[in-house]
Short mmCIF file of C-alpha atoms and ligand atoms in Angstrom, two decimals:
data_model
loop_
_atom_site.label_atom_id
_atom_site.label_comp_id
_atom_site.label_asym_id
_atom_site.label_seq_id
_atom_site.Cartn_x
_atom_site.Cartn_y
_atom_site.Cartn_z
CA MET G 906 22.39 163.39 97.39
CA ALA G 907 25.47 161.44 96.38
CA VAL G 908 26.59 158.71 98.72
CA LYS G 909 29.77 159.85 100.55
CA ARG G 910 32.75 157.81 100.05
CA ILE G 911 34.61 157.01 103.33
CA VAL G 912 38.10 155.58 103.60
CA ILE G 913 39.22 154.32 107.03
CA PHE G 914 42.85 154.28 108.07
CA ALA G 915 43.77 151.76 110.82
CA SER G 916 46.91 150.00 112.09
CA GLY G 917 45.70 147.48 114.73
CA ARG G 918 42.71 145.90 116.31
CA GLY G 919 40.08 147.70 114.25
CA SER G 920 37.09 147.82 116.68
CA ASN G 921 36.37 151.44 115.57
CA PHE G 922 36.78 150.39 111.95
CA SER G 923 34.20 147.59 112.49
CA ALA G 924 31.81 149.71 114.46
CA LEU G 925 31.74 152.46 111.77
CA THR G 926 31.54 149.99 108.98
CA ASP G 927 28.74 148.02 110.57
CA ALA G 928 26.83 151.29 111.23
CA ILE G 929 27.12 152.29 107.69
CA GLN G 930 26.31 148.86 106.23
CA ARG G 931 23.19 148.53 108.42
CA ASN G 932 22.19 152.01 107.31
CA GLU G 933 22.41 153.56 110.80
CA ILE G 934 24.72 156.03 109.31
CA GLN G 935 22.90 157.05 106.04
CA GLY G 936 24.28 158.23 102.73
CA ALA G 937 27.78 156.77 103.18
CA GLU G 938 29.79 153.83 101.94
CA VAL G 939 33.12 152.56 103.23
CA VAL G 940 35.16 152.31 99.97
CA GLY G 941 38.40 151.15 101.49
CA LEU G 942 40.49 150.30 104.46
CA LEU G 943 44.06 151.62 104.37
CA CYS G 944 46.33 149.81 106.69
CA ASN G 945 50.14 150.14 107.25
CA LYS G 946 50.72 146.74 109.02
CA LYS G 947 50.36 143.40 107.45
CA GLU G 948 49.69 141.66 110.80
CA ALA G 949 46.94 144.05 111.82
CA PHE G 950 43.71 142.30 112.94
CA VAL G 951 41.71 145.04 111.11
CA LEU G 952 42.50 143.39 107.76
CA LYS G 953 40.48 140.34 108.83
CA GLU G 954 37.64 142.61 109.94
CA ALA G 955 37.72 144.23 106.58
CA SER G 956 37.60 140.92 104.72
CA LYS G 957 34.57 139.84 106.87
CA ARG G 958 32.80 142.98 105.84
CA ASN G 959 33.84 142.97 102.17
CA VAL G 960 35.72 146.24 102.46
CA PRO G 961 38.50 146.50 99.92
CA GLN G 962 41.79 146.71 101.73
CA PHE G 963 44.90 148.62 100.74
CA LEU G 964 48.06 147.51 102.68
CA ILE G 965 50.89 149.93 102.35
CA GLU G 966 53.43 148.72 104.85
CA SER G 967 55.12 151.69 106.50
CA LYS G 968 57.92 149.27 107.49
CA ALA G 969 58.96 148.98 103.84
CA PHE G 970 59.88 152.74 103.88
CA LYS G 971 62.18 152.40 106.85
CA LYS G 972 65.94 152.06 106.20
CA ASP G 973 68.75 152.40 108.82
CA GLY G 974 66.44 153.80 111.34
CA HIS G 975 65.17 156.45 108.89
CA PHE G 976 61.52 156.60 107.90
CA ASP G 977 60.96 158.03 104.35
CA ARG G 978 57.72 159.68 105.12
CA ALA G 979 57.62 161.53 101.91
CA ALA G 980 57.85 158.32 99.74
CA TYR G 981 55.35 156.53 102.03
CA GLU G 982 52.80 159.29 101.78
CA LYS G 983 53.22 159.46 98.06
CA GLU G 984 51.94 155.88 97.85
CA ILE G 985 49.09 156.71 100.21
CA LEU G 986 48.15 159.66 98.02
CA LYS G 987 48.19 157.44 94.94
CA THR G 988 45.75 155.16 96.56
CA LEU G 989 43.54 157.94 97.72
CA GLU G 990 43.50 159.45 94.15
CA LYS G 991 41.90 156.16 93.00
CA LEU G 992 39.49 155.97 96.03
CA LYS G 993 38.38 159.49 95.89
CA PRO G 994 37.18 159.66 99.55
CA ASP G 995 34.86 162.40 100.61
CA TYR G 996 35.93 161.71 104.12
CA ILE G 997 38.88 159.92 105.81
CA CYS G 998 38.40 158.45 109.24
CA LEU G 999 41.47 157.67 111.26
CA ALA G 1000 40.68 154.78 113.63
CA GLY G 1001 43.76 153.71 115.59
CA TYR G 1002 46.05 154.63 112.72
CA MET G 1003 49.36 154.77 114.59
CA LEU G 1004 51.24 157.27 112.33
CA LEU G 1005 51.07 160.95 111.98
CA LEU G 1006 49.55 162.17 108.79
CA GLY G 1007 51.74 164.43 106.66
CA LYS G 1008 51.06 167.93 105.60
CA GLU G 1009 50.29 167.13 101.96
CA ILE G 1010 47.51 164.61 102.84
CA ILE G 1011 46.00 167.00 105.38
CA GLN G 1012 46.04 169.93 102.90
CA LYS G 1013 44.43 167.81 100.16
CA PHE G 1014 41.57 166.95 102.35
CA PRO G 1015 40.87 170.04 104.35
CA ASN G 1016 38.19 169.52 107.05
CA ARG G 1017 37.49 166.09 105.67
CA ILE G 1018 39.79 163.95 107.94
CA LEU G 1019 38.48 162.70 111.25
CA ASN G 1020 40.33 161.18 114.15
CA ILE G 1021 39.27 159.55 117.42
CA HIS G 1022 41.47 160.10 120.41
CA PRO G 1023 40.94 158.50 123.89
CA SER G 1024 40.87 161.59 125.98
CA LEU G 1025 38.75 164.63 126.52
CA LEU G 1026 40.76 166.80 124.25
CA PRO G 1027 42.33 169.30 124.59
CA LYS G 1028 43.68 167.31 127.60
CA TYR G 1029 46.13 164.51 127.20
CA LYS G 1030 47.12 164.62 123.60
CA GLY G 1031 49.57 161.96 122.16
CA LEU G 1032 50.23 158.50 123.42
CA HIS G 1033 49.03 156.83 126.61
CA ALA G 1034 46.14 159.26 127.09
CA GLN G 1035 44.52 156.99 129.75
CA ARG G 1036 47.84 156.74 131.62
CA GLN G 1037 48.07 160.51 131.56
CA ALA G 1038 44.54 160.88 132.89
CA LEU G 1039 45.23 158.44 135.77
CA GLU G 1040 48.49 160.12 136.61
CA ALA G 1041 46.67 163.39 136.84
CA LYS G 1042 44.16 161.78 139.24
CA GLU G 1043 41.22 162.69 136.99
CA LYS G 1044 37.73 161.59 138.04
CA GLU G 1045 36.60 161.18 134.56
CA THR G 1046 38.02 160.70 131.10
CA GLY G 1047 36.53 159.93 127.69
CA CYS G 1048 37.11 160.27 123.99
CA THR G 1049 36.99 162.91 121.30
CA VAL G 1050 36.29 162.84 117.59
CA HIS G 1051 37.86 165.83 115.90
CA ILE G 1052 38.92 167.17 112.51
CA VAL G 1053 42.57 166.44 111.81
CA THR G 1054 44.73 169.58 111.32
CA GLU G 1055 48.56 169.73 111.15
CA ALA G 1056 48.98 169.89 114.92
CA LEU G 1057 48.75 166.61 116.82
CA ASP G 1058 45.34 165.69 118.33
CA ASP G 1059 44.13 169.20 117.67
CA GLY G 1060 41.44 170.61 115.46
CA PRO G 1061 37.76 171.35 115.83
CA VAL G 1062 35.82 168.81 118.11
CA ILE G 1063 32.86 167.11 116.47
CA ALA G 1064 31.80 164.85 119.32
CA GLN G 1065 33.02 164.00 122.78
CA SER G 1066 31.83 161.61 125.50
CA LYS G 1067 32.78 161.02 129.12
CA ILE G 1068 33.18 158.03 131.29
CA PRO G 1069 33.98 157.93 135.09
CA ILE G 1070 37.41 156.76 136.34
CA PHE G 1071 37.06 154.40 139.36
CA ALA G 1072 39.55 154.12 142.14
CA GLN G 1073 40.47 150.63 141.11
CA ASP G 1074 41.06 151.56 137.37
CA CYS G 1075 44.37 151.07 135.61
CA GLU G 1076 45.42 151.98 132.16
CA GLU G 1077 44.19 148.64 130.76
CA SER G 1078 40.75 148.62 132.54
CA LEU G 1079 40.13 152.18 131.39
CA SER G 1080 41.09 151.60 127.81
CA GLN G 1081 38.79 148.59 127.70
CA ARG G 1082 35.90 150.38 129.33
CA LEU G 1083 36.21 153.35 126.93
CA VAL G 1084 35.86 151.08 123.77
CA PRO G 1085 32.09 150.91 123.38
CA THR G 1086 31.89 154.68 124.15
CA GLU G 1087 34.39 155.30 121.43
CA HIS G 1088 32.26 153.38 118.94
CA GLN G 1089 29.18 155.27 119.80
CA THR G 1090 30.96 158.66 119.64
CA TYR G 1091 32.54 157.90 116.32
CA ILE G 1092 29.18 156.86 114.78
CA ALA G 1093 27.52 159.94 116.22
CA ALA G 1094 30.21 162.17 114.95
CA LEU G 1095 30.06 160.84 111.39
CA LYS G 1096 26.22 161.01 111.45
CA LYS G 1097 26.45 164.66 112.50
CA LEU G 1098 28.98 165.47 109.72
CA LEU G 1099 26.99 163.85 106.98
CA SER G 1100 23.58 165.26 107.98
C1 GRF V 455 41.36 153.68 120.15
O1 GRF V 455 41.52 153.74 121.55
C2 GRF V 455 41.46 155.08 119.58
O2 GRF V 455 40.92 156.08 120.47
C3 GRF V 455 42.91 155.23 119.39
O3 GRF V 455 43.38 153.95 119.00
C4 GRF V 455 42.53 152.97 119.49
C5 GRF V 455 42.13 152.13 118.33
O4 GRF V 455 41.33 151.01 118.69
N1 GRF V 455 43.12 156.35 118.41
P1 GRF V 455 40.74 150.05 117.54
O5 GRF V 455 41.86 149.57 116.69
O6 GRF V 455 39.79 150.88 116.75
O7 GRF V 455 40.04 148.95 118.38
#
């Protein structure tokens, strides 16, 4: 079976990028190769993580497409699509990619784009998912890996994991405690999809 080409999109720290790439490179996830990191911020730590792992990086700065407070999403996404045409991914994994994906990209890769979201979807979509869970006085939260559709943080769930919320938890502690669970869940979801 042909090795599946994976492109990861990220904007920040990149711990999910690193966890997925490491799992693929040590063959824990079989039959896959990370053929590129696509990043929209030149100061993102994930670029260093990609260099360490010899993953080709494609920096398309979203900032360059902002003028007078207007973001030219169509022009930005055209650049992304050009890069994707070269990379020919079988799957795209969003890992802390802080922009919404446009319709054209989603329609070009139907059922082939994954995202990780730090809540037990369908609960707490959008930003500050942990804060939302705390404010709702939940006793547990978690993370969800799902297929990306045109609606925000929606689409079929591939894997989901729970962690408890403790009385002393704040947004920061909860986010930190969730990180290793996110990594395991993303690895499990990709394995499931490829098997
Ligand atoms: C994670 O919490 C993920 O759930 C969310 O963005 C964060 C990215 O973290 N979508 P990292 O950059 O992978 O460390």
